One Martini backbone bead per residue (centre of mass of N, CA, C, O) as a GRO file, in nm:
protein
  190
    1LEU     BB    1   1.512  -0.506  -2.146
    2VAL     BB    2   1.437  -0.255  -1.961
    3GLY     BB    3   1.251  -0.046  -2.105
    4PRO     BB    4   0.966  -0.208  -2.117
    5LEU     BB    5   0.942  -0.198  -1.786
    6MET     BB    6   0.926   0.126  -1.780
    7LEU     BB    7   0.701   0.275  -1.588
    8PRO     BB    8   0.531   0.537  -1.507
    9ASP     BB    9   0.426   0.728  -1.280
   10THR     BB   10   0.148   0.816  -1.083
   11GLY     BB   11  -0.081   1.063  -0.905
   12GLY     BB   12  -0.307   0.913  -0.792
   13ARG     BB   13  -0.554   0.803  -0.611
   14GLY     BB   14  -0.676   0.574  -0.349
   15ASP     BB   15  -0.808   0.325  -0.143
   16VAL     BB   16  -0.522   0.170  -0.165
   17ILE     BB   17  -0.213   0.070  -0.054
   18PHE     BB   18  -0.022  -0.159  -0.252
   19VAL     BB   19   0.212  -0.397  -0.122
   20LEU     BB   20   0.469  -0.577  -0.235
   21GLY     BB   21   0.649  -0.822  -0.153
   22ALA     BB   22   0.948  -0.945  -0.057
   23ALA     BB   23   1.222  -1.009   0.143
   24VAL     BB   24   1.382  -1.203   0.387
   25LYS     BB   25   1.616  -1.238   0.618
   26GLU     BB   26   1.789  -1.332   0.847
   27GLY     BB   27   1.592  -1.254   1.125
   28CYS     BB   28   1.361  -1.094   0.986
   29SER     BB   29   1.485  -0.905   0.768
   30LEU     BB   30   1.495  -0.675   0.534
   31ASN     BB   31   1.538  -0.610   0.231
   32VAL     BB   32   1.583  -0.358   0.011
   33PHE     BB   33   1.308  -0.385  -0.125
   34GLY     BB   34   1.125  -0.376   0.127
   35LEU     BB   35   1.229  -0.117   0.249
   36ARG     BB   36   1.160   0.075   0.009
   37ARG     BB   37   0.857   0.014  -0.008
   38VAL     BB   38   0.779   0.111   0.278
   39ILE     BB   39   0.880   0.397   0.261
   40LEU     BB   40   0.698   0.477   0.026
   41ALA     BB   41   0.425   0.405   0.154
   42ALA     BB   42   0.447   0.603   0.391
   43ARG     BB   43   0.462   0.857   0.221
   44LEU     BB   44   0.190   0.819   0.080
   45TYR     BB   45   0.017   0.819   0.329
   46HIS     BB   46   0.111   1.103   0.442
   47SER     BB   47   0.007   1.243   0.157
   48GLY     BB   48  -0.292   1.105   0.088
   49ARG     BB   49  -0.332   0.866  -0.134
   50ALA     BB   50  -0.437   0.677   0.113
   51PRO     BB   51  -0.605   0.525   0.402
   52LEU     BB   52  -0.459   0.249   0.322
   53VAL     BB   53  -0.253  -0.050   0.397
   54LEU     BB   54  -0.149  -0.324   0.186
   55ILE     BB   55   0.033  -0.620   0.263
   56SER     BB   56   0.200  -0.866   0.051
   57GLY     BB   57   0.327  -1.169   0.215
   58GLY     BB   58   0.479  -1.452   0.288
   59ARG     BB   59   0.646  -1.732   0.357
   60GLN     BB   60   0.949  -1.850   0.367
   61ARG     BB   61   1.167  -2.068   0.371
   62ASP     BB   62   1.268  -2.115   0.697
   63MET     BB   63   1.067  -1.892   0.806
   64PRO     BB   64   0.891  -1.747   1.087
   65CYS     BB   65   0.804  -1.516   0.883
   66ALA     BB   66   0.618  -1.281   0.732
   67VAL     BB   67   0.669  -1.038   0.516
   68ALA     BB   68   0.423  -0.854   0.583
   69ASP     BB   69   0.479  -0.829   0.888
   70VAL     BB   70   0.754  -0.688   0.866
   71MET     BB   71   0.659  -0.451   0.691
   72ALA     BB   72   0.438  -0.347   0.888
   73GLU     BB   73   0.622  -0.270   1.122
   74LEU     BB   74   0.768  -0.049   0.966
   75ALA     BB   75   0.525   0.126   0.900
   76VAL     BB   76   0.465   0.189   1.196
   77ASP     BB   77   0.746   0.312   1.259
   78LEU     BB   78   0.671   0.538   1.018
   79GLY     BB   79   0.353   0.628   1.119
   80VAL     BB   80   0.154   0.411   1.059
   81PRO     BB   81  -0.127   0.315   1.161
   82ARG     BB   82  -0.220   0.009   1.260
   83SER     BB   83  -0.529   0.050   1.164
   84ARG     BB   84  -0.407   0.104   0.846
   85VAL     BB   85  -0.288  -0.196   0.851
   86LEU     BB   86  -0.264  -0.462   0.623
   87VAL     BB   87  -0.256  -0.829   0.573
   88GLU     BB   88  -0.102  -1.076   0.355
   89THR     BB   89   0.030  -1.426   0.439
   90ALA     BB   90   0.023  -1.650   0.172
   91SER     BB   91   0.198  -1.545  -0.042
   92GLY     BB   92   0.468  -1.626  -0.314
   93ASN     BB   93   0.366  -1.426  -0.546
   94THR     BB   94   0.233  -1.207  -0.763
   95TRP     BB   95  -0.032  -1.351  -0.819
   96GLU     BB   96  -0.098  -1.406  -0.518
   97ASN     BB   97  -0.111  -1.120  -0.426
   98ALA     BB   98  -0.370  -1.070  -0.588
   99ALA     BB   99  -0.553  -1.318  -0.517
  100PHE     BB  100  -0.529  -1.299  -0.190
  101SER     BB  101  -0.622  -0.984  -0.185
  102ASP     BB  102  -0.899  -0.963  -0.317
  103PRO     BB  103  -1.093  -1.018  -0.072
  104ILE     BB  104  -0.998  -0.776   0.091
  105LEU     BB  105  -1.056  -0.553  -0.117
  106ARG     BB  106  -1.361  -0.618  -0.149
  107SER     BB  107  -1.435  -0.568   0.155
  108LEU     BB  108  -1.347  -0.248   0.097
  109ASN     BB  109  -1.435  -0.147  -0.190
  110ALA     BB  110  -1.196  -0.165  -0.380
  111SER     BB  111  -1.062  -0.017  -0.708
  112ARG     BB  112  -0.818   0.173  -0.622
  113LEU     BB  113  -0.464   0.148  -0.663
  114VAL     BB  114  -0.160   0.200  -0.492
  115VAL     BB  115   0.126   0.078  -0.630
  116VAL     BB  116   0.401  -0.096  -0.461
  117THR     BB  117   0.715  -0.120  -0.628
  118ASP     BB  118   0.932  -0.197  -0.846
  119ARG     BB  119   0.986  -0.086  -1.155
  120LEU     BB  120   1.046  -0.372  -1.286
  121HIS     BB  121   0.770  -0.502  -1.146
  122MET     BB  122   0.516  -0.334  -1.234
  123ARG     BB  123   0.402  -0.467  -1.489
  124ARG     BB  124   0.320  -0.735  -1.351
  125ALA     BB  125   0.154  -0.626  -1.117
  126GLU     BB  126  -0.053  -0.472  -1.286
  127ALA     BB  127  -0.155  -0.707  -1.460
  128CYS     BB  128  -0.269  -0.873  -1.228
  129LEU     BB  129  -0.465  -0.657  -1.106
  130ARG     BB  130  -0.631  -0.612  -1.367
  131ARG     BB  131  -0.749  -0.905  -1.376
  132PHE     BB  132  -0.919  -0.817  -1.101
  133GLY     BB  133  -1.026  -0.503  -1.173
  134TYR     BB  134  -0.807  -0.289  -1.121
  135HIS     BB  135  -0.702   0.023  -1.060
  136VAL     BB  136  -0.380   0.172  -1.141
  137GLU     BB  137  -0.145   0.326  -0.940
  138ARG     BB  138   0.188   0.434  -0.968
  139ALA     BB  139   0.466   0.341  -0.725
  140SER     BB  140   0.810   0.353  -0.757
  141VAL     BB  141   1.102   0.211  -0.714
  142PRO     BB  142   1.389   0.289  -0.806
  143VAL     BB  143   1.637   0.124  -0.957
  144SER     BB  144   1.879   0.263  -0.798
  145ASP     BB  145   1.767   0.165  -0.506
  146SER     BB  146   1.794  -0.169  -0.580
  147HIS     BB  147   2.045  -0.135  -0.787
  148PRO     BB  148   2.394  -0.103  -0.773
  149ASP     BB  149   2.402  -0.221  -1.075
  150ASN     BB  150   2.382  -0.334  -1.399
  151VAL     BB  151   2.378  -0.637  -1.340
  152SER     BB  152   2.141  -0.633  -1.144
  153MET     BB  153   1.940  -0.499  -1.336
  154LEU     BB  154   1.948  -0.719  -1.557
  155GLY     BB  155   1.856  -0.949  -1.376
  156GLY     BB  156   1.580  -0.823  -1.305
  157ALA     BB  157   1.481  -0.798  -1.600
  158ALA     BB  158   1.494  -1.097  -1.670
  159HIS     BB  159   1.298  -1.196  -1.454
  160GLU     BB  160   1.052  -1.026  -1.555
  161THR     BB  161   1.038  -1.134  -1.843
  162VAL     BB  162   0.988  -1.425  -1.761
  163GLY     BB  163   0.738  -1.376  -1.585
  164LEU     BB  164   0.556  -1.259  -1.804
  165ALA     BB  165   0.570  -1.498  -1.997
  166TYR     BB  166   0.462  -1.711  -1.803
  167TYR     BB  167   0.187  -1.577  -1.742
  168TRP     BB  168   0.093  -1.573  -2.035
  169LEU     BB  169   0.123  -1.879  -2.102
  170ASP     BB  170  -0.064  -1.960  -1.846
  171GLY     BB  171  -0.316  -1.729  -1.872
  172ARG     BB  172  -0.321  -1.486  -1.667
  173LEU     BB  173  -0.290  -1.233  -1.903
  174ARG     BB  174  -0.453  -1.314  -2.195
  175HIS     BB  175  -0.736  -1.314  -2.102
  176GLY     BB  176  -1.032  -1.223  -2.087
  177GLY     BB  177  -1.142  -1.055  -1.836
  178THR     BB  178  -1.190  -1.155  -1.493
  179ALA     BB  179  -1.046  -1.244  -1.221
  180ARG     BB  180  -1.072  -1.492  -0.953
  181ALA     BB  181  -0.980  -1.646  -0.676
  182ALA     BB  182  -1.199  -1.885  -0.692
  183GLN     BB  183  -1.125  -1.968  -1.003
  184ARG     BB  184  -0.801  -1.934  -0.937
  185GLN     BB  185  -0.522  -2.119  -0.877
  186PRO     BB  186  -0.222  -2.069  -0.788
  187SER     BB  187   0.108  -2.104  -0.939
  188GLY     BB  188   0.413  -2.113  -0.857
  189SER     BB  189   0.726  -1.883  -0.802
  190ILE     BB  190   0.729  -1.599  -0.971
   0.00000   0.00000   0.00000
């Protein structure tokens, strides 16, 4: 279940470091997934992998803050200049991260993204972004940094396997050509 999801990281540069949102806890503090993603993104920015950071993630139910805003604040605290951090605050799932960020990325003439997410989530994130025509360089948070035990890791792998199957069956990932945000309105919450 876990093996097919494990894509190796790549070392290429990008036009933008694209960070997929995680979740916030009560009080608008980041969960471990969001925290690890932002730390990795800041390291990548400081090492020169891309000149901009775009963080994508909207509001969760009953939360006064958007995930991307909270993650962006941490990126700034970690030394990424505020002028180099962009946010997309409407998305609620992986497909929407790609679809709602597409207009922002196109306005920047970005074509190559350094994608930051958890290793188990990378296959689905990359598949969504490739449907919008982006070249993806992978930078993953290791499984061991996000999952404290095997049960948690297997739960994450099961979630991703179901998510990939759902997106494929829904047609988001299986048709040829390139998706465009204006042509396809995202649905669902996976």
